[in-house]
């Protein structure tokens, strides 16, 4: 085996060993348990195990998503850049499949590893444990993470779309307006972006959060409860929103327009931001290029995601056409929107203390 290849394997092995050691050390600290408790209360997820055992791989089996060529790193102090992703998060999933980030870092001698997670909360647990450096989630997980003291930073945002989440009712439901939800059983993922949508929709309709009967359920369980008419309404995001509409003929009471921003956030470990700003910029540059591809190719994105998610490509294309892609710097306006989410969660006691979102916003992407 060539010396260069041997050295690369040794670097990867050393990085893996350091990850395990860091993870074990972190699990001794109360911070992990604090966040796990918050997510258990706010999201109903058992995530401590996910932090130390993500599905991490080198990108040796790239898929065929037709993403564009990306920029090359000229300098990087990191020997390994570790990315956390979810299958439904199109941009990072496609970036992994194409292998362009590996090419971008090749000249710097930096390897890239990928860890798959089922949701944002366990991804941020892994970030806290030192297992990943970079990831993407919706609005809620970083709020819980900051409340628990996890050292992360917002490094960019994705506008996603206010049309990409909604409150659904059955096609034959007598419920016609949000005000009609009073006393009804409403399913949503507690502490998620749709939880915030529920809060704001009720507020606009003159109702309180306590006026409904919340059913805290993840998407798959909520879908089953909704189809079985065990709940009266369901707040959900795409592509599960589009899939439910197509399969059940469900009606939208309201989407998030005028109520919630429904934004996505690119997040990084504070230590990675401080130690490897050049590597972070290379990652964001490549993410941006794939995001631009996704924005301009909804049909191709749908075809790529269909086998990944087990959802028909035609349904996914509906979802893709009503969402927006971009990778943008965090502005004061965006900070204010995220702060509003945090304040709402504090008011309904989903997080134990008030937080200041601006304190953990990276200033290098201006």
Short mmCIF file of N, CA and C in Angstrom, two decimals, residues 208-344:
data_model
loop_
_atom_site.label_atom_id
_atom_site.label_comp_id
_atom_site.label_asym_id
_atom_site.label_seq_id
_atom_site.Cartn_x
_atom_site.Cartn_y
_atom_site.Cartn_z
N UNK A 208 -55.19 29.67 23.84
CA UNK A 208 -53.96 29.41 24.57
C UNK A 208 -53.48 27.99 24.27
N UNK A 209 -52.22 27.76 24.56
CA UNK A 209 -51.64 26.43 24.37
C UNK A 209 -52.40 25.38 25.20
N UNK A 210 -52.89 25.80 26.35
CA UNK A 210 -53.62 24.89 27.22
C UNK A 210 -55.05 24.62 26.75
N UNK A 211 -55.47 25.30 25.68
CA UNK A 211 -56.82 25.08 25.16
C UNK A 211 -56.93 23.83 24.30
N UNK A 212 -55.78 23.25 23.93
CA UNK A 212 -55.81 22.01 23.14
C UNK A 212 -55.28 20.86 23.99
N UNK A 213 -55.41 19.65 23.46
CA UNK A 213 -54.84 18.46 24.09
C UNK A 213 -53.66 17.99 23.25
N UNK A 214 -52.43 18.39 23.62
CA UNK A 214 -51.27 18.03 22.81
C UNK A 214 -51.00 16.52 22.86
N UNK A 215 -50.65 15.97 21.71
CA UNK A 215 -50.22 14.57 21.61
C UNK A 215 -48.80 14.59 21.05
N UNK A 216 -47.83 14.37 21.91
CA UNK A 216 -46.43 14.46 21.50
C UNK A 216 -46.02 13.17 20.80
N UNK A 217 -45.89 13.25 19.47
CA UNK A 217 -45.59 12.06 18.68
C UNK A 217 -44.61 12.39 17.56
N UNK A 218 -43.63 11.51 17.29
CA UNK A 218 -42.77 11.69 16.12
C UNK A 218 -43.56 11.43 14.85
N UNK A 219 -43.04 11.82 13.69
CA UNK A 219 -43.82 11.75 12.44
C UNK A 219 -44.48 10.41 12.15
N UNK A 220 -43.74 9.31 12.27
CA UNK A 220 -44.31 8.00 11.92
C UNK A 220 -45.49 7.65 12.83
N UNK A 221 -45.33 7.86 14.13
CA UNK A 221 -46.41 7.55 15.07
C UNK A 221 -47.59 8.51 14.90
N UNK A 222 -47.27 9.77 14.61
CA UNK A 222 -48.33 10.75 14.40
C UNK A 222 -49.14 10.41 13.15
N UNK A 223 -48.46 9.96 12.12
CA UNK A 223 -49.16 9.56 10.88
C UNK A 223 -50.15 8.44 11.17
N UNK A 224 -49.70 7.44 11.93
CA UNK A 224 -50.58 6.32 12.26
C UNK A 224 -51.77 6.78 13.11
N UNK A 225 -51.50 7.66 14.07
CA UNK A 225 -52.58 8.18 14.92
C UNK A 225 -53.56 9.01 14.11
N UNK A 226 -53.04 9.77 13.16
CA UNK A 226 -53.89 10.62 12.33
C UNK A 226 -54.76 9.77 11.41
N UNK A 227 -54.15 8.80 10.75
CA UNK A 227 -54.92 7.95 9.84
C UNK A 227 -55.96 7.12 10.60
N UNK A 228 -55.64 6.75 11.85
CA UNK A 228 -56.59 6.00 12.65
C UNK A 228 -57.61 6.87 13.34
N UNK A 229 -57.55 8.18 13.09
CA UNK A 229 -58.45 9.17 13.69
C UNK A 229 -58.42 9.14 15.22
N UNK A 230 -57.22 8.87 15.73
CA UNK A 230 -57.00 8.93 17.18
C UNK A 230 -56.59 10.33 17.63
N UNK A 231 -56.32 11.19 16.67
CA UNK A 231 -56.09 12.61 16.92
C UNK A 231 -56.95 13.41 15.95
N UNK A 232 -57.26 14.63 16.33
CA UNK A 232 -58.13 15.47 15.48
C UNK A 232 -57.37 16.27 14.45
N UNK A 233 -56.10 16.55 14.74
CA UNK A 233 -55.29 17.36 13.83
C UNK A 233 -53.83 16.97 13.99
N UNK A 234 -53.03 17.36 13.04
CA UNK A 234 -51.61 16.97 13.03
C UNK A 234 -50.80 18.11 12.41
N UNK A 235 -49.82 18.60 13.14
CA UNK A 235 -48.90 19.61 12.62
C UNK A 235 -47.62 18.91 12.18
N UNK A 236 -47.26 19.06 10.90
CA UNK A 236 -46.15 18.28 10.34
C UNK A 236 -45.47 19.06 9.22
N UNK A 237 -44.26 18.66 8.92
CA UNK A 237 -43.44 19.33 7.90
C UNK A 237 -43.22 18.41 6.70
N UNK A 238 -42.76 18.99 5.60
CA UNK A 238 -42.41 18.21 4.42
C UNK A 238 -41.12 17.43 4.66
N UNK A 239 -40.98 16.27 4.00
CA UNK A 239 -41.86 15.69 2.97
C UNK A 239 -43.04 14.88 3.54
N UNK A 240 -43.06 14.73 4.88
CA UNK A 240 -44.15 13.95 5.49
C UNK A 240 -45.50 14.64 5.29
N UNK A 241 -45.49 15.96 5.23
CA UNK A 241 -46.71 16.73 4.96
C UNK A 241 -47.27 16.36 3.60
N UNK A 242 -46.44 16.42 2.58
CA UNK A 242 -46.90 16.11 1.23
C UNK A 242 -47.35 14.66 1.13
N UNK A 243 -46.64 13.75 1.78
CA UNK A 243 -47.00 12.34 1.73
C UNK A 243 -48.37 12.10 2.37
N UNK A 244 -48.63 12.76 3.50
CA UNK A 244 -49.93 12.60 4.17
C UNK A 244 -51.06 13.18 3.34
N UNK A 245 -50.82 14.33 2.74
CA UNK A 245 -51.85 14.95 1.91
C UNK A 245 -52.23 14.05 0.74
N UNK A 246 -51.21 13.49 0.09
CA UNK A 246 -51.46 12.64 -1.06
C UNK A 246 -52.14 11.34 -0.68
N UNK A 247 -51.74 10.77 0.46
CA UNK A 247 -52.26 9.45 0.85
C UNK A 247 -53.65 9.51 1.46
N UNK A 248 -53.95 10.59 2.17
CA UNK A 248 -55.20 10.64 2.95
C UNK A 248 -56.18 11.70 2.49
N UNK A 249 -55.74 12.61 1.63
CA UNK A 249 -56.61 13.70 1.22
C UNK A 249 -56.83 14.72 2.32
N UNK A 250 -55.93 14.74 3.29
CA UNK A 250 -56.06 15.65 4.43
C UNK A 250 -56.10 17.10 3.97
N UNK A 251 -56.81 17.94 4.75
CA UNK A 251 -56.91 19.36 4.46
C UNK A 251 -55.97 20.17 5.36
N UNK A 252 -55.44 21.24 4.82
CA UNK A 252 -54.63 22.15 5.61
C UNK A 252 -55.52 23.20 6.28
N UNK A 253 -55.40 23.30 7.61
CA UNK A 253 -56.04 24.42 8.30
C UNK A 253 -55.26 25.69 8.04
N UNK A 254 -53.93 25.57 8.15
CA UNK A 254 -53.04 26.70 7.88
C UNK A 254 -51.63 26.18 7.70
N UNK A 255 -50.87 26.87 6.86
CA UNK A 255 -49.44 26.60 6.85
C UNK A 255 -48.78 27.65 7.75
N UNK A 256 -47.46 27.78 7.66
CA UNK A 256 -46.74 28.67 8.59
C UNK A 256 -46.66 30.11 8.11
N UNK A 257 -47.21 30.42 6.96
CA UNK A 257 -47.11 31.77 6.42
C UNK A 257 -47.72 32.79 7.39
N UNK A 258 -46.92 33.78 7.75
CA UNK A 258 -47.36 34.80 8.67
C UNK A 258 -47.36 34.38 10.13
N UNK A 259 -46.94 33.15 10.39
CA UNK A 259 -46.95 32.63 11.76
C UNK A 259 -45.56 32.25 12.25
N UNK A 260 -44.85 31.48 11.45
CA UNK A 260 -43.54 30.97 11.86
C UNK A 260 -42.59 30.99 10.67
N UNK A 261 -41.32 31.21 10.93
CA UNK A 261 -40.34 31.31 9.85
C UNK A 261 -40.02 29.99 9.20
N UNK A 262 -40.09 28.89 9.96
CA UNK A 262 -39.74 27.56 9.47
C UNK A 262 -38.38 27.56 8.79
N UNK A 263 -37.36 27.93 9.54
CA UNK A 263 -36.00 28.00 9.02
C UNK A 263 -35.19 26.77 9.43
N UNK A 264 -34.13 26.51 8.68
CA UNK A 264 -33.17 25.48 9.05
C UNK A 264 -31.85 26.14 9.38
N UNK A 265 -31.04 25.47 10.20
CA UNK A 265 -29.76 26.07 10.63
C UNK A 265 -28.59 25.10 10.46
N UNK A 266 -27.50 25.64 9.93
CA UNK A 266 -26.23 24.93 9.91
C UNK A 266 -25.49 25.30 11.19
N UNK A 267 -25.04 24.28 11.91
CA UNK A 267 -24.46 24.46 13.24
C UNK A 267 -23.09 23.80 13.30
N UNK A 268 -22.23 24.33 14.13
CA UNK A 268 -20.89 23.75 14.31
C UNK A 268 -20.49 23.80 15.77
N UNK A 269 -19.63 22.88 16.15
CA UNK A 269 -19.08 22.91 17.50
C UNK A 269 -18.24 24.17 17.67
N UNK A 270 -18.36 24.81 18.81
CA UNK A 270 -17.60 26.04 19.05
C UNK A 270 -16.11 25.81 18.91
N UNK A 271 -15.63 24.67 19.37
CA UNK A 271 -14.20 24.36 19.28
C UNK A 271 -13.75 24.24 17.83
N UNK A 272 -14.60 23.70 16.97
CA UNK A 272 -14.27 23.56 15.56
C UNK A 272 -14.23 24.93 14.88
N UNK A 273 -15.20 25.78 15.21
CA UNK A 273 -15.24 27.13 14.65
C UNK A 273 -13.98 27.90 15.02
N UNK A 274 -13.57 27.80 16.26
CA UNK A 274 -12.41 28.56 16.74
C UNK A 274 -11.09 28.00 16.23
N UNK A 275 -11.00 26.68 16.11
CA UNK A 275 -9.72 26.05 15.72
C UNK A 275 -9.57 25.88 14.22
N UNK A 276 -10.68 25.80 13.50
CA UNK A 276 -10.61 25.48 12.07
C UNK A 276 -11.51 26.38 11.22
N UNK A 277 -11.35 27.70 11.32
CA UNK A 277 -12.22 28.58 10.53
C UNK A 277 -12.10 28.38 9.04
N UNK A 278 -10.90 28.06 8.55
CA UNK A 278 -10.73 27.82 7.11
C UNK A 278 -11.47 26.58 6.67
N UNK A 279 -11.39 25.52 7.48
CA UNK A 279 -12.10 24.29 7.14
C UNK A 279 -13.60 24.52 7.15
N UNK A 280 -14.09 25.30 8.11
CA UNK A 280 -15.51 25.61 8.18
C UNK A 280 -15.96 26.34 6.92
N UNK A 281 -15.16 27.27 6.45
CA UNK A 281 -15.53 28.02 5.25
C UNK A 281 -15.56 27.13 4.02
N UNK A 282 -14.66 26.15 3.96
CA UNK A 282 -14.67 25.20 2.85
C UNK A 282 -15.95 24.36 2.89
N UNK A 283 -16.32 23.92 4.07
CA UNK A 283 -17.56 23.15 4.22
C UNK A 283 -18.75 23.97 3.76
N UNK A 284 -18.85 25.20 4.22
CA UNK A 284 -19.99 26.05 3.86
C UNK A 284 -20.01 26.35 2.37
N UNK A 285 -18.84 26.53 1.77
CA UNK A 285 -18.77 26.80 0.33
C UNK A 285 -19.32 25.61 -0.45
N UNK A 286 -18.95 24.41 -0.04
CA UNK A 286 -19.43 23.21 -0.72
C UNK A 286 -20.92 22.98 -0.47
N UNK A 287 -21.37 23.25 0.75
CA UNK A 287 -22.78 23.15 1.08
C UNK A 287 -23.60 24.11 0.21
N UNK A 288 -23.10 25.30 0.04
CA UNK A 288 -23.78 26.30 -0.78
C UNK A 288 -23.93 25.83 -2.23
N UNK A 289 -22.90 25.22 -2.77
CA UNK A 289 -22.96 24.76 -4.16
C UNK A 289 -24.00 23.65 -4.33
N UNK A 290 -24.05 22.74 -3.38
CA UNK A 290 -25.05 21.68 -3.46
C UNK A 290 -26.45 22.25 -3.24
N UNK A 291 -26.57 23.22 -2.35
CA UNK A 291 -27.86 23.88 -2.11
C UNK A 291 -28.36 24.54 -3.39
N UNK A 292 -27.46 25.19 -4.13
CA UNK A 292 -27.85 25.83 -5.39
C UNK A 292 -28.32 24.79 -6.40
N UNK A 293 -27.63 23.64 -6.42
CA UNK A 293 -28.05 22.55 -7.31
C UNK A 293 -29.46 22.08 -6.94
N UNK A 294 -29.69 21.87 -5.65
CA UNK A 294 -31.00 21.37 -5.21
C UNK A 294 -32.11 22.36 -5.54
N UNK A 295 -31.82 23.65 -5.38
CA UNK A 295 -32.81 24.69 -5.67
C UNK A 295 -33.25 24.65 -7.13
N UNK A 296 -32.34 24.33 -8.00
CA UNK A 296 -32.61 24.37 -9.44
C UNK A 296 -33.01 23.03 -10.04
N UNK A 297 -33.03 21.97 -9.24
CA UNK A 297 -33.30 20.63 -9.77
C UNK A 297 -34.24 19.83 -8.86
N UNK A 298 -35.48 20.30 -8.67
CA UNK A 298 -36.39 19.59 -7.76
C UNK A 298 -36.69 18.16 -8.19
N UNK A 299 -36.76 17.91 -9.48
CA UNK A 299 -37.05 16.56 -9.96
C UNK A 299 -35.91 15.61 -9.62
N UNK A 300 -34.67 16.08 -9.85
CA UNK A 300 -33.51 15.26 -9.54
C UNK A 300 -33.38 15.02 -8.04
N UNK A 301 -33.68 16.03 -7.25
CA UNK A 301 -33.64 15.87 -5.79
C UNK A 301 -34.65 14.82 -5.35
N UNK A 302 -35.85 14.89 -5.91
CA UNK A 302 -36.90 13.92 -5.55
C UNK A 302 -36.47 12.50 -5.90
N UNK A 303 -35.86 12.32 -7.06
CA UNK A 303 -35.39 10.99 -7.48
C UNK A 303 -34.29 10.50 -6.55
N UNK A 304 -33.44 11.39 -6.11
CA UNK A 304 -32.35 11.02 -5.21
C UNK A 304 -32.90 10.62 -3.83
N UNK A 305 -33.86 11.39 -3.31
CA UNK A 305 -34.37 11.14 -1.96
C UNK A 305 -35.33 9.96 -1.88
N UNK A 306 -35.99 9.62 -2.97
CA UNK A 306 -37.05 8.60 -2.94
C UNK A 306 -36.58 7.28 -2.33
N UNK A 307 -35.50 6.67 -2.82
CA UNK A 307 -35.05 5.42 -2.19
C UNK A 307 -34.50 5.63 -0.79
N UNK A 308 -34.01 6.82 -0.51
CA UNK A 308 -33.47 7.12 0.82
C UNK A 308 -34.58 7.14 1.87
N UNK A 309 -35.73 7.71 1.51
CA UNK A 309 -36.81 7.93 2.47
C UNK A 309 -37.97 6.95 2.33
N UNK A 310 -37.98 6.21 1.22
CA UNK A 310 -39.10 5.30 0.98
C UNK A 310 -40.38 6.02 0.66
N UNK A 311 -40.27 7.20 0.05
CA UNK A 311 -41.43 8.01 -0.34
C UNK A 311 -41.41 8.17 -1.86
N UNK A 312 -42.56 8.09 -2.48
CA UNK A 312 -42.65 8.19 -3.94
C UNK A 312 -42.03 9.49 -4.44
N UNK A 313 -41.29 9.40 -5.53
CA UNK A 313 -40.60 10.58 -6.08
C UNK A 313 -41.58 11.68 -6.46
N UNK A 314 -42.75 11.32 -6.94
CA UNK A 314 -43.74 12.33 -7.30
C UNK A 314 -44.20 13.13 -6.10
N UNK A 315 -44.37 12.47 -4.96
CA UNK A 315 -44.75 13.17 -3.73
C UNK A 315 -43.61 14.07 -3.28
N UNK A 316 -42.40 13.56 -3.34
CA UNK A 316 -41.24 14.35 -2.93
C UNK A 316 -41.06 15.57 -3.82
N UNK A 317 -41.39 15.45 -5.09
CA UNK A 317 -41.26 16.60 -5.98
C UNK A 317 -42.23 17.71 -5.60
N UNK A 318 -43.42 17.34 -5.13
CA UNK A 318 -44.37 18.35 -4.63
C UNK A 318 -43.73 19.12 -3.48
N UNK A 319 -43.14 18.38 -2.55
CA UNK A 319 -42.49 19.01 -1.40
C UNK A 319 -41.33 19.89 -1.83
N UNK A 320 -40.54 19.40 -2.78
CA UNK A 320 -39.37 20.16 -3.23
C UNK A 320 -39.77 21.47 -3.89
N UNK A 321 -40.85 21.47 -4.63
CA UNK A 321 -41.26 22.66 -5.36
C UNK A 321 -41.84 23.75 -4.46
N UNK A 322 -42.18 23.42 -3.22
CA UNK A 322 -42.69 24.46 -2.34
C UNK A 322 -41.71 24.82 -1.22
N UNK A 323 -40.48 24.37 -1.34
CA UNK A 323 -39.47 24.77 -0.37
C UNK A 323 -38.40 25.61 -1.05
N UNK A 324 -37.60 26.31 -0.25
CA UNK A 324 -36.55 27.19 -0.75
C UNK A 324 -35.22 26.71 -0.23
N UNK A 325 -34.19 26.79 -1.05
CA UNK A 325 -32.84 26.43 -0.63
C UNK A 325 -31.93 27.65 -0.66
N UNK A 326 -31.04 27.72 0.28
CA UNK A 326 -29.93 28.67 0.25
C UNK A 326 -29.08 28.44 1.50
N UNK A 327 -27.90 29.03 1.51
CA UNK A 327 -27.00 28.99 2.67
C UNK A 327 -26.60 30.43 2.93
N UNK A 328 -27.18 31.04 3.95
CA UNK A 328 -27.07 32.47 4.14
C UNK A 328 -26.50 32.82 5.52
N UNK A 329 -25.82 33.96 5.63
CA UNK A 329 -25.32 34.40 6.93
C UNK A 329 -26.45 34.76 7.88
N UNK A 330 -26.20 34.59 9.17
CA UNK A 330 -27.20 34.89 10.18
C UNK A 330 -27.26 36.40 10.40
N UNK A 331 -28.39 37.00 10.09
CA UNK A 331 -28.57 38.44 10.24
C UNK A 331 -29.30 38.75 11.54
N UNK A 332 -29.39 40.03 11.87
CA UNK A 332 -30.13 40.43 13.07
C UNK A 332 -31.60 40.03 12.96
N UNK A 333 -32.15 40.09 11.76
CA UNK A 333 -33.55 39.70 11.56
C UNK A 333 -33.76 38.22 11.86
N UNK A 334 -32.81 37.39 11.40
CA UNK A 334 -32.91 35.95 11.63
C UNK A 334 -32.71 35.64 13.11
N UNK A 335 -31.78 36.34 13.75
CA UNK A 335 -31.56 36.15 15.19
C UNK A 335 -32.86 36.46 15.94
N UNK A 336 -33.53 37.54 15.55
CA UNK A 336 -34.78 37.93 16.21
C UNK A 336 -35.85 36.84 16.05
N UNK A 337 -35.91 36.23 14.87
CA UNK A 337 -36.89 35.17 14.64
C UNK A 337 -36.59 33.95 15.51
N UNK A 338 -35.32 33.59 15.60
CA UNK A 338 -34.96 32.44 16.42
C UNK A 338 -35.14 32.75 17.91
N UNK A 339 -34.89 33.99 18.28
CA UNK A 339 -35.10 34.39 19.67
C UNK A 339 -36.59 34.28 20.04
N UNK A 340 -37.46 34.60 19.08
CA UNK A 340 -38.90 34.50 19.32
C UNK A 340 -39.31 33.05 19.58
N UNK A 341 -38.68 32.11 18.87
CA UNK A 341 -38.96 30.70 19.11
C UNK A 341 -38.51 30.32 20.52
N UNK A 342 -37.29 30.74 20.87
CA UNK A 342 -36.76 30.42 22.20
C UNK A 342 -37.64 31.00 23.30
N UNK A 343 -38.08 32.23 23.13
CA UNK A 343 -38.93 32.87 24.14
C UNK A 343 -40.27 32.15 24.28
N UNK A 344 -40.82 31.71 23.15
CA UNK A 344 -42.10 30.98 23.19
C UNK A 344 -41.95 29.67 23.93
#
